[in-house]
Tab-separated table of C-alpha atoms in Angstrom:
chain	number	residue	atom	x	y	z
A	1	MET	CA	-19.639	11.873	23.182
A	2	SER	CA	-18.887	12.963	19.619
A	3	VAL	CA	-20.418	11.159	16.643
A	4	ALA	CA	-18.202	9.916	13.811
A	5	HIS	CA	-18.992	8.437	10.392
A	6	ALA	CA	-17.159	5.353	9.156
A	7	LEU	CA	-17.188	3.264	5.972
A	8	TRP	CA	-18.227	-0.365	6.453
A	9	THR	CA	-18.259	-3.283	4.031
A	10	THR	CA	-21.409	-5.235	4.837
A	11	GLY	CA	-21.474	-7.902	2.117
A	12	PRO	CA	-19.954	-8.773	-1.267
A	13	GLY	CA	-19.714	-5.429	-3.068
A	14	GLN	CA	-21.919	-3.771	-0.440
A	15	VAL	CA	-20.692	-0.661	1.402
A	16	GLU	CA	-22.395	1.807	3.729
A	17	LEU	CA	-21.622	4.737	6.018
A	18	ARG	CA	-22.389	4.138	9.663
A	19	GLU	CA	-22.468	6.431	12.660
A	20	GLU	CA	-20.519	5.550	15.775
A	21	LEU	CA	-19.719	7.244	19.053
A	22	LEU	CA	-16.126	8.223	19.721
A	23	PRO	CA	-14.611	6.969	22.960
A	24	VAL	CA	-13.463	9.294	25.719
A	25	ILE	CA	-9.890	10.485	25.097
A	26	GLY	CA	-7.410	8.729	27.381
A	27	THR	CA	-4.361	10.323	28.944
A	28	ALA	CA	-2.142	9.258	26.013
A	29	ASP	CA	-4.747	9.389	23.232
A	30	VAL	CA	-5.387	11.823	20.404
A	31	GLU	CA	-8.566	12.729	18.532
A	32	ILE	CA	-8.007	13.228	14.808
A	33	ARG	CA	-10.094	15.058	12.242
A	34	THR	CA	-9.433	13.322	8.940
A	35	GLU	CA	-8.402	15.322	5.877
A	36	PHE	CA	-7.794	12.494	3.380
A	37	SER	CA	-7.891	8.722	3.294
A	38	ALA	CA	-6.846	6.588	0.345
A	39	VAL	CA	-8.091	3.322	-1.101
A	40	SER	CA	-5.540	0.512	-1.228
A	41	ARG	CA	-7.090	-1.082	-4.301
A	42	GLY	CA	-5.561	-4.554	-4.217
A	43	THR	CA	-6.295	-5.369	-0.589
A	44	GLU	CA	-9.573	-3.499	-0.367
A	45	ALA	CA	-10.870	-5.258	-3.486
A	46	LEU	CA	-10.290	-8.587	-1.736
A	47	VAL	CA	-11.988	-7.348	1.428
A	48	LEU	CA	-14.927	-6.026	-0.597
A	49	ALA	CA	-15.310	-9.411	-2.283
A	50	GLY	CA	-15.097	-11.321	1.005
A	51	ALA	CA	-11.989	-13.066	-0.339
A	52	VAL	CA	-9.789	-12.995	2.766
A	53	PRO	CA	-9.286	-16.711	3.542
A	54	PRO	CA	-10.172	-17.849	7.091
A	55	SER	CA	-6.566	-18.858	7.752
A	56	GLN	CA	-5.514	-15.219	7.215
A	57	HIS	CA	-8.242	-13.430	9.163
A	58	ASP	CA	-5.912	-12.578	12.047
A	59	THR	CA	-2.900	-11.801	9.852
A	60	MET	CA	-4.812	-9.413	7.600
A	61	ARG	CA	-6.489	-7.394	10.340
A	62	ALA	CA	-5.852	-3.686	9.897
A	63	PRO	CA	-4.517	-2.002	13.064
A	64	PHE	CA	-7.838	-0.278	13.917
A	65	GLN	CA	-10.226	-2.558	12.067
A	66	SER	CA	-13.664	-3.118	13.550
A	67	GLY	CA	-15.802	-6.142	12.796
A	68	GLU	CA	-14.597	-9.488	11.521
A	69	PHE	CA	-13.901	-10.942	8.100
A	70	PRO	CA	-15.666	-11.538	5.867
A	71	PHE	CA	-18.496	-9.132	6.893
A	72	PRO	CA	-19.375	-6.677	8.300
A	73	VAL	CA	-15.982	-5.024	8.579
A	74	LYS	CA	-14.565	-1.497	8.833
A	75	TYR	CA	-11.300	-1.612	6.904
A	76	GLY	CA	-8.558	0.648	5.565
A	77	TYR	CA	-5.130	1.882	6.623
A	78	LEU	CA	-4.217	5.091	4.780
A	79	SER	CA	-5.450	8.103	6.750
A	80	VAL	CA	-4.096	11.625	7.225
A	81	GLY	CA	-5.611	14.224	9.505
A	82	THR	CA	-5.061	16.880	12.148
A	83	VAL	CA	-4.944	16.251	15.893
A	84	GLU	CA	-7.685	18.397	17.421
A	85	GLN	CA	-7.669	17.122	20.983
A	86	ALA	CA	-5.266	15.070	23.070
A	87	GLY	CA	-4.834	13.643	26.537
A	88	PRO	CA	-2.387	15.191	29.016
A	89	ARG	CA	0.501	12.995	27.834
A	90	ALA	CA	0.017	13.857	24.142
A	91	GLN	CA	-0.541	17.618	24.185
A	92	ASP	CA	2.511	18.209	22.000
A	93	LEU	CA	0.581	16.703	19.064
A	94	VAL	CA	-2.396	19.093	19.178
A	95	GLY	CA	-2.578	20.952	15.870
A	96	ARG	CA	-0.136	18.593	14.165
A	97	ARG	CA	-0.916	16.816	10.906
A	98	VAL	CA	-0.385	13.056	11.300
A	99	PHE	CA	-0.554	9.791	9.402
A	100	CYS	CA	-2.362	6.809	10.895
A	101	LEU	CA	-3.100	3.256	9.744
A	102	HIS	CA	-6.831	3.778	10.317
A	103	PRO	CA	-9.938	2.804	8.314
A	104	HIS	CA	-11.976	5.356	6.355
A	105	GLN	CA	-13.595	7.527	9.048
A	106	ASP	CA	-14.085	11.275	9.494
A	107	ARG	CA	-12.979	11.447	13.150
A	108	TYR	CA	-11.328	8.905	15.419
A	109	VAL	CA	-9.514	8.452	18.722
A	110	VAL	CA	-6.316	6.396	18.843
A	111	PRO	CA	-3.222	6.121	21.068
A	112	ALA	CA	-0.684	8.846	20.313
A	113	SER	CA	1.926	6.121	19.795
A	114	SER	CA	0.028	4.947	16.693
A	115	VAL	CA	0.406	8.170	14.705
A	116	LEU	CA	3.383	9.760	12.971
A	117	PRO	CA	3.703	13.487	12.273
A	118	VAL	CA	3.670	14.321	8.570
A	119	PRO	CA	6.795	16.267	7.524
A	120	ALA	CA	6.119	19.902	6.635
A	121	ALA	CA	7.342	19.302	3.075
A	122	VAL	CA	4.677	16.612	2.432
A	123	PRO	CA	1.136	17.845	1.619
A	124	PRO	CA	-1.717	15.843	3.195
A	125	GLY	CA	-3.094	14.647	-0.129
A	126	ARG	CA	0.250	13.001	-0.913
A	127	ALA	CA	0.950	11.753	2.599
A	128	VAL	CA	-1.755	9.082	2.246
A	129	LEU	CA	0.700	7.172	0.035
A	130	ALA	CA	2.900	6.446	3.071
A	131	GLY	CA	1.418	3.037	3.849
A	132	MET	CA	1.843	1.791	0.286
A	133	LEU	CA	5.307	3.333	-0.028
A	134	GLU	CA	6.265	1.526	3.179
A	135	THR	CA	5.235	-1.742	1.488
A	136	ALA	CA	7.396	-0.817	-1.507
A	137	VAL	CA	10.384	-0.068	0.747
A	138	ASN	CA	10.032	-3.482	2.346
A	139	GLY	CA	9.809	-5.144	-1.066
A	140	VAL	CA	12.992	-3.450	-2.262
A	141	TRP	CA	14.743	-4.607	0.923
A	142	ASP	CA	13.488	-8.170	0.442
A	143	ALA	CA	14.686	-8.161	-3.171
A	144	GLY	CA	18.193	-7.144	-2.091
A	145	LEU	CA	18.685	-4.629	-4.913
A	146	GLY	CA	22.277	-3.624	-5.573
A	147	ILE	CA	24.139	-0.920	-7.455
A	148	GLY	CA	23.937	-1.479	-11.211
A	149	ASP	CA	21.280	-4.206	-11.079
A	150	ARG	CA	18.959	-4.814	-14.017
A	151	VAL	CA	15.536	-4.601	-12.379
A	152	THR	CA	12.066	-5.288	-13.726
A	153	VAL	CA	8.807	-4.617	-11.895
A	154	VAL	CA	5.869	-6.616	-13.271
A	155	GLY	CA	2.594	-4.823	-12.592
A	156	ALA	CA	2.027	-1.077	-12.960
A	157	GLY	CA	-0.520	-0.412	-10.263
A	158	VAL	CA	0.299	2.004	-7.454
A	159	LEU	CA	2.488	-0.496	-5.607
A	160	GLY	CA	4.408	-1.492	-8.727
A	161	LEU	CA	5.018	2.111	-9.715
A	162	LEU	CA	6.212	2.936	-6.199
A	163	VAL	CA	8.583	-0.049	-6.202
A	164	ALA	CA	9.999	0.921	-9.593
A	165	THR	CA	10.460	4.523	-8.444
A	166	LEU	CA	12.537	3.383	-5.460
A	167	ALA	CA	14.525	0.922	-7.586
A	168	ALA	CA	15.346	3.669	-10.088
A	169	ARG	CA	16.999	5.680	-7.304
A	170	VAL	CA	19.607	2.988	-6.657
A	171	PRO	CA	22.782	4.142	-8.478
A	172	GLY	CA	23.388	2.537	-11.844
A	173	THR	CA	20.208	0.457	-11.958
A	174	ASP	CA	18.421	-0.235	-15.238
A	175	VAL	CA	14.741	-0.243	-14.244
A	176	GLU	CA	11.785	-1.252	-16.380
A	177	ALA	CA	8.124	-1.723	-15.514
A	178	VAL	CA	6.031	-4.285	-17.388
A	179	ASP	CA	2.261	-4.418	-17.706
A	180	VAL	CA	-0.302	-5.598	-20.245
A	181	ARG	CA	-1.676	-2.062	-20.033
A	182	THR	CA	0.754	0.535	-21.308
A	183	ASP	CA	-1.506	3.576	-20.908
A	184	ARG	CA	0.446	4.511	-17.771
A	185	ALA	CA	3.709	4.904	-19.685
A	186	GLY	CA	3.557	8.669	-19.196
A	187	THR	CA	3.198	8.246	-15.437
A	188	ALA	CA	6.162	5.881	-15.399
A	189	GLU	CA	8.263	8.363	-17.363
A	190	ARG	CA	7.473	11.113	-14.866
A	191	LEU	CA	8.651	8.796	-12.090
A	192	GLY	CA	11.956	8.004	-13.815
A	193	PHE	CA	11.644	4.706	-15.706
A	194	ARG	CA	9.955	3.211	-18.749
A	195	LEU	CA	6.856	1.017	-18.965
A	196	VAL	CA	6.522	-1.618	-21.689
A	197	ALA	CA	4.245	-4.480	-22.685
A	198	PRO	CA	5.359	-8.029	-21.758
A	199	ASP	CA	6.441	-8.864	-25.322
A	200	ASP	CA	8.799	-5.856	-25.316
A	201	ALA	CA	10.334	-6.502	-21.895
A	202	ARG	CA	14.076	-6.955	-21.512
A	203	ARG	CA	15.354	-10.334	-20.353
A	204	GLU	CA	18.325	-11.584	-18.350
A	205	ARG	CA	17.298	-9.431	-15.400
A	206	ASP	CA	19.079	-9.621	-12.062
A	207	VAL	CA	15.965	-8.961	-9.983
A	208	VAL	CA	12.227	-8.976	-10.675
A	209	LEU	CA	9.609	-7.626	-8.288
A	210	HIS	CA	6.085	-8.880	-8.984
A	211	THR	CA	3.016	-6.815	-8.065
A	212	SER	CA	0.396	-7.629	-10.728
A	213	GLY	CA	-1.658	-10.020	-8.589
A	214	THR	CA	-1.941	-12.540	-11.452
A	215	GLY	CA	-0.405	-15.916	-12.191
A	216	ALA	CA	0.372	-14.755	-15.711
A	217	GLY	CA	2.355	-11.826	-14.336
A	218	LEU	CA	4.267	-14.082	-11.967
A	219	THR	CA	5.148	-16.432	-14.824
A	220	THR	CA	6.258	-13.483	-16.962
A	221	GLY	CA	8.494	-12.279	-14.141
A	222	LEU	CA	10.240	-15.641	-13.895
A	223	GLN	CA	10.784	-15.720	-17.656
A	224	LEU	CA	12.548	-12.349	-17.524
A	225	LEU	CA	15.147	-13.422	-14.949
A	226	GLY	CA	18.704	-14.384	-15.778
A	227	ASP	CA	20.377	-17.452	-14.264
A	228	GLU	CA	20.324	-17.509	-10.443
A	229	GLY	CA	17.985	-14.481	-10.511
A	230	LEU	CA	15.538	-13.608	-7.738
A	231	LEU	CA	11.859	-12.719	-7.944
A	232	ALA	CA	10.337	-10.931	-4.951
A	233	GLU	CA	6.602	-11.628	-4.773
A	234	LEU	CA	4.663	-8.642	-3.396
A	235	SER	CA	1.212	-9.638	-4.669
A	236	TRP	CA	-1.375	-11.092	-2.332
A	237	TYR	CA	-4.012	-13.364	-3.835
A	238	GLY	CA	-6.487	-13.770	-0.992
A	239	ASP	CA	-8.335	-17.063	-1.346
A	240	ARG	CA	-7.441	-17.564	-5.026
A	241	ASN	CA	-5.252	-20.402	-6.274
A	242	VAL	CA	-2.657	-19.204	-8.771
A	243	GLU	CA	-1.057	-21.152	-11.606
A	244	VAL	CA	2.585	-20.312	-12.291
A	245	GLY	CA	4.976	-21.758	-14.833
A	246	LEU	CA	7.683	-23.643	-12.962
A	247	GLY	CA	8.574	-25.895	-15.895
A	248	GLU	CA	11.154	-25.400	-18.625
A	249	GLY	CA	14.209	-23.637	-17.194
A	250	PHE	CA	13.011	-22.756	-13.701
A	251	HIS	CA	15.147	-25.420	-12.035
A	252	SER	CA	18.091	-25.510	-14.418
A	253	ARG	CA	18.461	-21.729	-14.097
A	254	ARG	CA	18.180	-22.010	-10.281
A	255	LEU	CA	15.666	-19.209	-9.925
A	256	THR	CA	14.435	-18.008	-6.533
A	257	ILE	CA	10.975	-16.775	-5.507
A	258	ARG	CA	10.932	-14.854	-2.233
A	259	ALA	CA	7.756	-13.748	-0.486
A	260	SER	CA	7.614	-10.130	0.670
A	261	GLN	CA	5.008	-8.895	3.138
A	262	VAL	CA	4.976	-5.580	4.967
A	263	GLY	CA	3.907	-7.146	8.268
A	264	ARG	CA	7.540	-7.946	9.077
A	265	VAL	CA	10.804	-6.101	8.646
A	266	PRO	CA	13.284	-8.339	6.751
A	267	PRO	CA	15.406	-10.396	9.202
A	268	ALA	CA	18.696	-8.700	8.313
A	269	ARG	CA	17.232	-5.305	9.286
A	270	ALA	CA	14.975	-6.323	12.171
A	271	PRO	CA	17.640	-5.751	14.890
A	272	ARG	CA	17.794	-2.054	13.941
A	273	TRP	CA	14.565	-1.220	12.117
A	274	THR	CA	11.088	-1.087	13.632
A	275	THR	CA	7.915	-0.769	11.581
A	276	ARG	CA	7.587	2.758	12.968
A	277	ARG	CA	11.039	3.738	11.707
A	278	ARG	CA	10.204	2.218	8.306
A	279	LEU	CA	6.937	4.195	8.077
A	280	ALA	CA	8.750	7.398	9.066
A	281	LEU	CA	11.180	6.759	6.200
A	282	ALA	CA	8.270	6.421	3.767
A	283	LEU	CA	6.831	9.738	4.935
A	284	ASP	CA	10.183	11.467	4.474
A	285	LEU	CA	10.548	10.053	0.956
A	286	LEU	CA	7.187	11.574	0.014
A	287	SER	CA	8.713	15.053	0.022
A	288	ASP	CA	9.437	14.333	-3.666
A	289	GLU	CA	6.632	15.983	-5.647
A	290	ARG	CA	6.987	13.428	-8.443
A	291	PHE	CA	4.850	11.071	-6.364
A	292	ASP	CA	1.874	13.289	-7.225
A	293	ALA	CA	1.810	11.402	-10.537
A	294	LEU	CA	0.123	8.547	-8.631
A	295	LEU	CA	-2.754	10.654	-7.301
A	296	ASP	CA	-5.599	10.493	-9.759
A	297	GLY	CA	-8.873	11.366	-8.099
A	298	VAL	CA	-10.681	12.724	-5.044
A	299	THR	CA	-14.227	11.949	-3.945
A	300	PRO	CA	-16.035	13.576	-1.004
A	301	PHE	CA	-16.299	11.104	1.864
A	302	ALA	CA	-20.081	11.508	1.851
A	303	ARG	CA	-20.084	9.645	-1.494
A	304	SER	CA	-17.545	6.978	-0.480
A	305	ALA	CA	-20.046	4.135	-0.176
A	306	GLU	CA	-21.360	4.952	-3.638
A	307	VAL	CA	-17.995	4.945	-5.414
A	308	LEU	CA	-15.807	2.449	-3.502
A	309	PRO	CA	-16.999	-0.682	-5.394
A	310	GLY	CA	-16.013	0.908	-8.709
A	311	ILE	CA	-12.661	2.176	-7.436
A	312	ALA	CA	-11.703	-1.211	-6.024
A	313	ALA	CA	-12.910	-3.188	-9.052
A	314	VAL	CA	-10.367	-5.490	-10.654
A	315	GLY	CA	-9.207	-3.920	-13.903
A	316	GLY	CA	-10.368	-0.458	-12.880
A	317	ASP	CA	-8.579	2.650	-14.024
A	318	ALA	CA	-7.864	4.240	-10.649
A	319	LEU	CA	-4.359	4.576	-9.282
A	320	CYS	CA	-4.458	6.170	-5.828
A	321	HIS	CA	-7.984	7.430	-5.303
A	322	ARG	CA	-8.665	9.452	-2.186
A	323	PHE	CA	-11.624	10.503	-0.074
A	324	SER	CA	-11.682	14.112	1.121
A	325	TYR	CA	-13.316	15.052	4.411
């Protein structure tokens, strides 16, 4: 059997590389040699802190997670690599570059049905964004954006910037990102919209999408809405309680807060869209080289345990940081 190396979270802020034996390849399995994996900062910060609440342990399992929350756990879901071996029923994938929702690991064996070929126009270092872009696609669907809408995205992390990029492609939309940090204004401009501080944000918005992961950001988003406006909540808070301002005009203006979570396709699309089709869409969208603006660092996988706590830290500077293999 081949030996692989995987990244495990073993305690609060504690990470280590572990060896494990790869299973024998089944008739419909593929063995992948990883090229890049990416850190999903928001979720992985919560996992690293042991902040996944017990009620959500099953819901928040990554597709190929090993171990159990809180610790030890092998987590992650943004992996791109090349199929080096395959069972008899998956030979057509040998030599293909694929995306998989797999934890950080240098080699792994999974069913062929769990991978998607990466389009030729999408380089592997950008393809790792597919899982987060899929979340953004779902958020835009949940928000029900329409032609000409005035749209604000509160929170300028990777997810927020991806959401705003998609929103800016809807014809006639006026899109603005809002964050207490404005040092990413140049990145936002490259992606096709402007980034401002909360005090400078436009009001009377038709739709707000919230991704900041803070109660203050959620309250700001509600304040920016016009009457009968809708806020789509994409942040996940783990085991934290969040205070949000529902006083003043929340009721009289008949505002709506709608939860958005990538685990389900919105009901109106579910009869036609599968999660696989949605992920394939995200990969196709990544042919746009402007998404490279979100890629801000690469660390060799051998150093992943050393650097992951800093990358995932709340308030850190990283956008989409990747491990190279």
